Short mmCIF file of C-alpha atoms in Angstrom, two decimals:
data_model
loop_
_atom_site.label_atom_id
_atom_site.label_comp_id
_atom_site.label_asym_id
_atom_site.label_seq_id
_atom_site.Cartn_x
_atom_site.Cartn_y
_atom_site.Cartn_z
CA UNK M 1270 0.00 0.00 0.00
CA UNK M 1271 1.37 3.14 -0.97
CA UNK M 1272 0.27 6.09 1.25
CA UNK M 1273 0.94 10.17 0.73
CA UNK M 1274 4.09 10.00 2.94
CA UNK M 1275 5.77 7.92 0.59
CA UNK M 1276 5.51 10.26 -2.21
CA UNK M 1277 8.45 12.08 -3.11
CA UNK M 1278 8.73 15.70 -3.44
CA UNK M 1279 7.55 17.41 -7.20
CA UNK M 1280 5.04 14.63 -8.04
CA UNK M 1281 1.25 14.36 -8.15
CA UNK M 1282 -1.21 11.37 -7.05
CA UNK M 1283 -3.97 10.86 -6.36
CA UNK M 1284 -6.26 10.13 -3.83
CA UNK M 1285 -7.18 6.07 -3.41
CA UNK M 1286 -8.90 5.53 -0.04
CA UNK M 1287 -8.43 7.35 3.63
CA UNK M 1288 -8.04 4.53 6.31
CA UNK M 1289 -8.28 5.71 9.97
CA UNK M 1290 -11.34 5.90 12.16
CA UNK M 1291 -14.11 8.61 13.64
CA UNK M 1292 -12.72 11.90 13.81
CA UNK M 1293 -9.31 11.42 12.07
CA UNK M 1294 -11.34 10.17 9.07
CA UNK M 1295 -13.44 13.15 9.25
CA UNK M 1296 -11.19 15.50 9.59
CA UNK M 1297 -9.00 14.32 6.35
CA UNK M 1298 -12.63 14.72 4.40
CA UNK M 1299 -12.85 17.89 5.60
CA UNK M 1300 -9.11 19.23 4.61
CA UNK M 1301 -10.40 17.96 1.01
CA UNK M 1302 -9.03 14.41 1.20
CA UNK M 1303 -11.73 12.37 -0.68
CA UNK M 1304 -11.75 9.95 -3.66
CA UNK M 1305 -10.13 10.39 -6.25
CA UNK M 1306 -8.92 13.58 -5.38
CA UNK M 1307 -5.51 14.92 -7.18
CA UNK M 1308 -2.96 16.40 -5.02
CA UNK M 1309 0.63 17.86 -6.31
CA UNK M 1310 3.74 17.37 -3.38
CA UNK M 1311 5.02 20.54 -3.11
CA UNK M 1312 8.06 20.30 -0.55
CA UNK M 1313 8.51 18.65 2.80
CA UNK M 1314 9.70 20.00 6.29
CA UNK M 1315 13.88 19.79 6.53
CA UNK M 1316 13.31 16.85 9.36
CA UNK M 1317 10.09 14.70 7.69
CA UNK M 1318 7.57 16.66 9.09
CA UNK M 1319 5.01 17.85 8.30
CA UNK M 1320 4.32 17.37 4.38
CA UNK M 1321 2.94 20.29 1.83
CA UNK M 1322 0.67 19.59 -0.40
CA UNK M 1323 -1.69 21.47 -3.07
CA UNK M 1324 -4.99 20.13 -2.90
CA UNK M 1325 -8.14 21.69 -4.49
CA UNK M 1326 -6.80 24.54 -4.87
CA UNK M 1327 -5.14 25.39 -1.67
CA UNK M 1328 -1.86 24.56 -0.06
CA UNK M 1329 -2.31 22.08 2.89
CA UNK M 1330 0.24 20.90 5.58
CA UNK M 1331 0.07 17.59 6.96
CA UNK M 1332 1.36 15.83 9.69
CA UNK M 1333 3.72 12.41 9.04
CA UNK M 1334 1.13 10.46 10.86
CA UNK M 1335 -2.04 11.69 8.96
CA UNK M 1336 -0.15 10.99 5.49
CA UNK M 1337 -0.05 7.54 6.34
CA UNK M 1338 -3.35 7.61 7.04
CA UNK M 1339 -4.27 8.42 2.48
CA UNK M 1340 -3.69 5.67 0.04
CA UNK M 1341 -2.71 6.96 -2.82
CA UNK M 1342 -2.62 5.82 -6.62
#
């Protein structure tokens, strides 16, 4: 499984499935994290943490732990 923390820096993908429960889940929806959903890499924190992305739009940051949480194409 290949999740948005594995994707390297400069790339697009897209949006597969969001695992996690309750209000993690809900909260990814709400950032814009749903099917199918393109999303373009734009740089990541000097230690790992957290990841940039462009979704929808807007620029997004996102936490190691909640990257894991989107499958990705």
């Amino acid at each position: 499984m290949k999740t948005l923390r594995d994707v390297p820096v400069g790339t697009k993908a897209k949006v597969k499935k969001l695992h996690g429960e309750g209000a993690l889940k809900r909260r990814l929806m709400d950032m814009g994290f749903t099917n199918g959903c393109e999303l373009f890499v734009r740089k990541v924190a000097p230690l790992g943490d957290p990841v940039e992305i462009t979704i929808r739009g807007y620029e997004l940051s996102v936490r190691k732990d909640d990257a894991e949480c989107i499958e990705i194409l």
